[in-house]
XYZ file of N, CA, C and O in Angstrom:
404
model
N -100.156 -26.732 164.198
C -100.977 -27.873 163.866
C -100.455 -29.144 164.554
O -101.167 -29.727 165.372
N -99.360 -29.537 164.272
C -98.804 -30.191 165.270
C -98.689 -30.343 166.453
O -98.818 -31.468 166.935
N -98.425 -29.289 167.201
C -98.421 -29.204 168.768
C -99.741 -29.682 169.137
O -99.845 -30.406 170.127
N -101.061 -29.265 168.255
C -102.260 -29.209 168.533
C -102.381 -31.172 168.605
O -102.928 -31.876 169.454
N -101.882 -31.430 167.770
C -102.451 -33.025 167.569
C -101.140 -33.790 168.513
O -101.175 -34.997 168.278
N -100.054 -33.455 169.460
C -99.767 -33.776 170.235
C -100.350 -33.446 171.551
O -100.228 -34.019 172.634
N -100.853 -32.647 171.294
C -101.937 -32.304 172.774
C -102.807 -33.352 172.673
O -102.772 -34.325 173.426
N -103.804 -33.162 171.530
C -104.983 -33.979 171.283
C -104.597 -35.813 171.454
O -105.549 -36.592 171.408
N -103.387 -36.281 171.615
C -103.091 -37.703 171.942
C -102.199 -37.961 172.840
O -101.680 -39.073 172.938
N -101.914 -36.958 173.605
C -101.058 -37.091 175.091
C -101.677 -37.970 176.101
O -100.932 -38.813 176.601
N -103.269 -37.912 176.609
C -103.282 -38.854 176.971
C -103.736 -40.536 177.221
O -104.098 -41.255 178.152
N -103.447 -40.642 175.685
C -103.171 -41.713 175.112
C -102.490 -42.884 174.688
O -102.737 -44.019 174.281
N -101.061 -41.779 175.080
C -99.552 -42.178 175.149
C -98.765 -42.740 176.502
O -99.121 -42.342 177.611
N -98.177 -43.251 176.418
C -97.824 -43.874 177.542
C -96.295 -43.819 177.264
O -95.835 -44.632 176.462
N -95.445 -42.886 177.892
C -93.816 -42.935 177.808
C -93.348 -42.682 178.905
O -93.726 -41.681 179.515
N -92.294 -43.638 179.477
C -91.751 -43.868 180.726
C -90.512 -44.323 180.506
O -90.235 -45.098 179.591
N -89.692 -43.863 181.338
C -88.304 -44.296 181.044
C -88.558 -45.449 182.076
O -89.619 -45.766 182.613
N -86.741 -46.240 182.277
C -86.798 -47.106 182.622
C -85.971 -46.479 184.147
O -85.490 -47.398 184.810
N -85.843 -45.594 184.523
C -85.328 -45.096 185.671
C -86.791 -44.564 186.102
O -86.681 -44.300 187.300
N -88.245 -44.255 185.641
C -89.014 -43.978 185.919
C -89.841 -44.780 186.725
O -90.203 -44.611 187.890
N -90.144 -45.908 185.719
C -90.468 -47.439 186.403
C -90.518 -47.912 187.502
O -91.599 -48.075 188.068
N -89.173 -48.291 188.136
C -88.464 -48.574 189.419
C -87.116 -48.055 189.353
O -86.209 -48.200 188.533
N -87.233 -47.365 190.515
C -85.764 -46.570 190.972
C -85.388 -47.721 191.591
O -84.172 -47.758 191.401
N -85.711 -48.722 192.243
C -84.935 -49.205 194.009
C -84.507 -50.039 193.262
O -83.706 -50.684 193.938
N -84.541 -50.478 192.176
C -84.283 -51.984 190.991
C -82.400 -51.730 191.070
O -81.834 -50.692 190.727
N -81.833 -52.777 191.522
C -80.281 -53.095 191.313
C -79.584 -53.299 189.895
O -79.937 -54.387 189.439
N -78.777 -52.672 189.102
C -78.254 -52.850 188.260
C -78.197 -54.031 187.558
O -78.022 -54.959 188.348
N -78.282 -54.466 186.205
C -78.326 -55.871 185.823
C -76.949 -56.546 185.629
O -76.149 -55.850 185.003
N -76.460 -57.875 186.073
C -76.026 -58.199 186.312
C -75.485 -59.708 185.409
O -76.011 -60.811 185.555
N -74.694 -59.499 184.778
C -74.538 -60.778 183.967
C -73.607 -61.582 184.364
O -72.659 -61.039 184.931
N -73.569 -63.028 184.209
C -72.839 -64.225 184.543
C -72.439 -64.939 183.129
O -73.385 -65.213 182.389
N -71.706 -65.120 182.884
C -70.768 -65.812 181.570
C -70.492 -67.234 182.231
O -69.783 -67.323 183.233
N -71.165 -68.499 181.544
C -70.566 -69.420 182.069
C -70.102 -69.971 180.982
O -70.688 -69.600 179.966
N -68.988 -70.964 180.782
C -68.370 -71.058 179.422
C -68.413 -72.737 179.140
O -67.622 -73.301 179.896
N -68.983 -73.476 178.433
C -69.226 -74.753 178.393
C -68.595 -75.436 177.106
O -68.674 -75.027 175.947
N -67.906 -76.652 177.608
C -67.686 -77.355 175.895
C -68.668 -77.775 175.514
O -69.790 -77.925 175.999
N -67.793 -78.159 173.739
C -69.132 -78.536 173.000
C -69.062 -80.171 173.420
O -68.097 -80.701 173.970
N -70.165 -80.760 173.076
C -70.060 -82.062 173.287
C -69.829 -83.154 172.231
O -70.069 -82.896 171.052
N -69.560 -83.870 172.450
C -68.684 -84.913 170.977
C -69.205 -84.441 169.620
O -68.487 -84.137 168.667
N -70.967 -84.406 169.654
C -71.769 -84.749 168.829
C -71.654 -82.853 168.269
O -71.286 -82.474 167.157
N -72.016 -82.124 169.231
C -72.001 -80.417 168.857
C -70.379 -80.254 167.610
O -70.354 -79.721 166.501
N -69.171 -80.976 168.414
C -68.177 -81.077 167.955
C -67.521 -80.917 166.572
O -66.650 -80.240 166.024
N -68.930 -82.490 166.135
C -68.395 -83.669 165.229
C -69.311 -82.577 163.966
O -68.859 -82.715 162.829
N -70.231 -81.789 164.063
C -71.132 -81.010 162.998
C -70.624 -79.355 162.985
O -70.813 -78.675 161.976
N -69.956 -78.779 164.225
C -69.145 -77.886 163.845
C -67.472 -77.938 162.982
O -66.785 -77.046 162.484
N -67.285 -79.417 163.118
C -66.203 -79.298 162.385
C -66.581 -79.713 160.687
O -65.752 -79.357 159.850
N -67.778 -80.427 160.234
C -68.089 -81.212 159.224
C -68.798 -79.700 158.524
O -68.882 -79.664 157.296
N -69.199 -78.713 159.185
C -69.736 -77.213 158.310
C -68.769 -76.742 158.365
O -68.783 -76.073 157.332
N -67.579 -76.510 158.961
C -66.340 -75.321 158.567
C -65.701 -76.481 157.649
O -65.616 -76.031 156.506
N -65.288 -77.613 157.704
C -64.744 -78.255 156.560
C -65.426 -78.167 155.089
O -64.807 -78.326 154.037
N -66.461 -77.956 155.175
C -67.496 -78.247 154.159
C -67.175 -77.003 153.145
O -67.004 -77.095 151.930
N -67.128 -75.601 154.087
C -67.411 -74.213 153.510
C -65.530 -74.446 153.869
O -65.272 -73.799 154.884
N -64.406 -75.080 153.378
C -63.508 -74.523 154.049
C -62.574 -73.384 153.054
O -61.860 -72.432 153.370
N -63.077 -74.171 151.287
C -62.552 -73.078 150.239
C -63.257 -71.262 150.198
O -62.843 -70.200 149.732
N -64.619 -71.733 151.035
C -65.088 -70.160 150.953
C -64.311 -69.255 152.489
O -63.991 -68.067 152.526
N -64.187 -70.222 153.542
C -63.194 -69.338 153.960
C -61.907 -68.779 153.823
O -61.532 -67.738 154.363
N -61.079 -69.687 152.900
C -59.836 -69.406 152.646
C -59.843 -68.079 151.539
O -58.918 -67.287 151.356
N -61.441 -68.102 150.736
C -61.070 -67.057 149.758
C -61.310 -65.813 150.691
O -60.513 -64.883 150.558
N -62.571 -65.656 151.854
C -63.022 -64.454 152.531
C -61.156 -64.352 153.190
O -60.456 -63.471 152.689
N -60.804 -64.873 153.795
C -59.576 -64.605 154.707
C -58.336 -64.250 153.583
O -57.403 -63.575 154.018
N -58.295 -64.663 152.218
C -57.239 -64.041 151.458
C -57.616 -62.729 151.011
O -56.778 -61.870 150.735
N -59.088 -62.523 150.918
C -59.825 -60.903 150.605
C -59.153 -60.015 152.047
O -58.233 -59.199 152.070
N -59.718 -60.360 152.797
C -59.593 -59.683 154.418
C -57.643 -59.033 154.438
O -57.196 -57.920 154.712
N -57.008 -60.192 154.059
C -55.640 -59.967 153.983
C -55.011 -59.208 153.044
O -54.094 -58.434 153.316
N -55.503 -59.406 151.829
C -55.078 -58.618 150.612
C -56.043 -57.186 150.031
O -56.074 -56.759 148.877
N -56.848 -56.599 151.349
C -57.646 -55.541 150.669
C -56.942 -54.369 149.856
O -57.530 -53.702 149.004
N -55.629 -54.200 150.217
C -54.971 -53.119 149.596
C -54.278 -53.705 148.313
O -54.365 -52.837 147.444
N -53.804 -54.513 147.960
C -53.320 -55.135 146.764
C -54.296 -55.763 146.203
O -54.347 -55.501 145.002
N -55.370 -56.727 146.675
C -56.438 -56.953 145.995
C -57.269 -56.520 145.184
O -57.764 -56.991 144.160
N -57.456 -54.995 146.062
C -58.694 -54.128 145.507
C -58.303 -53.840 144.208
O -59.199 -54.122 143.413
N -57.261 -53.364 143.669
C -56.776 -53.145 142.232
C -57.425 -54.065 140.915
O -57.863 -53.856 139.784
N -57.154 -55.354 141.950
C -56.701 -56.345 140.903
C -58.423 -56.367 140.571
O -59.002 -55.839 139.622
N -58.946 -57.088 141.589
C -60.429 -56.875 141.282
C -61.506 -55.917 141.070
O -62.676 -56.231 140.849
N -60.923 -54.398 141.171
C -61.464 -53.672 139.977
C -61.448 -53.558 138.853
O -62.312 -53.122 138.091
N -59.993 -54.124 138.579
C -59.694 -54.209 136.942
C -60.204 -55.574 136.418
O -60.472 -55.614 135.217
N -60.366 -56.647 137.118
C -61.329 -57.817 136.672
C -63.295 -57.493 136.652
O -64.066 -58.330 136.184
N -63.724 -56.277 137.194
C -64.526 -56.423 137.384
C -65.710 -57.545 138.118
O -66.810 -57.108 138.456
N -65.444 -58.624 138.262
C -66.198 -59.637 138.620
C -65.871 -59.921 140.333
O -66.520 -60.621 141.110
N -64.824 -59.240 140.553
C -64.850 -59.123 141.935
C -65.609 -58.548 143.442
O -65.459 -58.908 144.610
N -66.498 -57.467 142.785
C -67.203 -57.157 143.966
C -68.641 -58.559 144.020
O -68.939 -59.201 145.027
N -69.181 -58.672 142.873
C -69.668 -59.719 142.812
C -69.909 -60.849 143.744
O -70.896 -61.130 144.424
N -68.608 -61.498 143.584
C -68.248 -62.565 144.269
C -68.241 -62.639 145.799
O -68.738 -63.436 146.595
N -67.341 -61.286 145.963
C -66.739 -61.045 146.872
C -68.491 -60.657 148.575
O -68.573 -60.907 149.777
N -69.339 -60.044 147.618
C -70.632 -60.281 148.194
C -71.015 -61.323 148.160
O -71.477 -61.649 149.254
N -71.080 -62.180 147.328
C -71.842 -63.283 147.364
C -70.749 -64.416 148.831
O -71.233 -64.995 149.803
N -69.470 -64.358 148.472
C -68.883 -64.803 149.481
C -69.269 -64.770 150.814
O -69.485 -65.734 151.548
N -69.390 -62.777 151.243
C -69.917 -62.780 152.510
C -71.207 -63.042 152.862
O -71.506 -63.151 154.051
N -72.139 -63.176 151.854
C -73.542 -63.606 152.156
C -73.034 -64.975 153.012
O -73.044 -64.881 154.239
N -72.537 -66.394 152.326
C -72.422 -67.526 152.289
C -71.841 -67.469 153.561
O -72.272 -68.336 154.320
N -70.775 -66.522 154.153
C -70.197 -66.790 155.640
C -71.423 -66.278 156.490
O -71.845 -67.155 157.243
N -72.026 -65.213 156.552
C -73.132 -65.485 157.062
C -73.873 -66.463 157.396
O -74.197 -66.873 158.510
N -74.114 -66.801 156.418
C -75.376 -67.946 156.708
C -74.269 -69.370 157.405
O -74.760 -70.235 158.131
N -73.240 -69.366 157.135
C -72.386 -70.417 157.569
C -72.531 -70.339 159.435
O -72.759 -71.209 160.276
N -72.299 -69.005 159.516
C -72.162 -68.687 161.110
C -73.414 -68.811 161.759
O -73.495 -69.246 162.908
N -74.599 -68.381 160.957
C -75.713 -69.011 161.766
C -76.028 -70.599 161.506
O -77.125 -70.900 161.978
N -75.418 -71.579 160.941
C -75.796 -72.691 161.407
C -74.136 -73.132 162.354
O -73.805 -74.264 162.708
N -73.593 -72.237 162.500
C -72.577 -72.917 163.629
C -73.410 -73.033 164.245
O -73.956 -74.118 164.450
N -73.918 -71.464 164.945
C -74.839 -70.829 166.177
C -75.767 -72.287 166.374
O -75.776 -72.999 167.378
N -76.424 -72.463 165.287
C -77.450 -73.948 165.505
C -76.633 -75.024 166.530
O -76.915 -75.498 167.631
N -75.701 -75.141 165.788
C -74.489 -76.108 166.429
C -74.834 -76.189 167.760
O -75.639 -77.015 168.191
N -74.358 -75.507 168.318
C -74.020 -74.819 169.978
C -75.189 -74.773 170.425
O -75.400 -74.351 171.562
């Protein structure tokens, strides 16, 4: 039944690789150019990591203490909790660096 209804929409379909496309096409080629930030990019990447700077110190004491930690905050229970809600908050922290830049 299947085979039948891949017959019945073969040519309908359109699948092509990308070596199919163009063969003579040159490998892609990337350039890294590396730029400072400018006073102003600067002055708002440092005023959001200062801002969030107690939620990084707690993600970076988690990161450091996962083997002695984990104990402690299973037996508190309220630790995985947090400990998500923490990494949500660095998330969203890192995409408004990204804004930054």
């Amino acid at each position: 039944m299947l085979e039948k209804a891949h017959y019945l929409i073969r040519p309908f379909v359109l699948r092509r690789t990308k070596d199919e496309v163009e063969q003579k096409m040159p490998p892609k080629e990337e350039i890294e150019v590396k730029v400072p930030l400018s006073k102003m990019q600067r002055h708002w990447y440092k005023m959001l990591l200062m801002r969030d700077a107690k939620l990084l110190e707690r993600v970076e004491a988690s990161v450091q203490g996962e083997g002695q930690g984990a104990a402690v905050d299973a037996a508190s229970g309220a630790g995985d909790k947090s400990a998500a809600g923490d990494w949500k908050k660095l998330q969203s922290l890192m995409m408004q660096l990204r804004k930054c830049c």
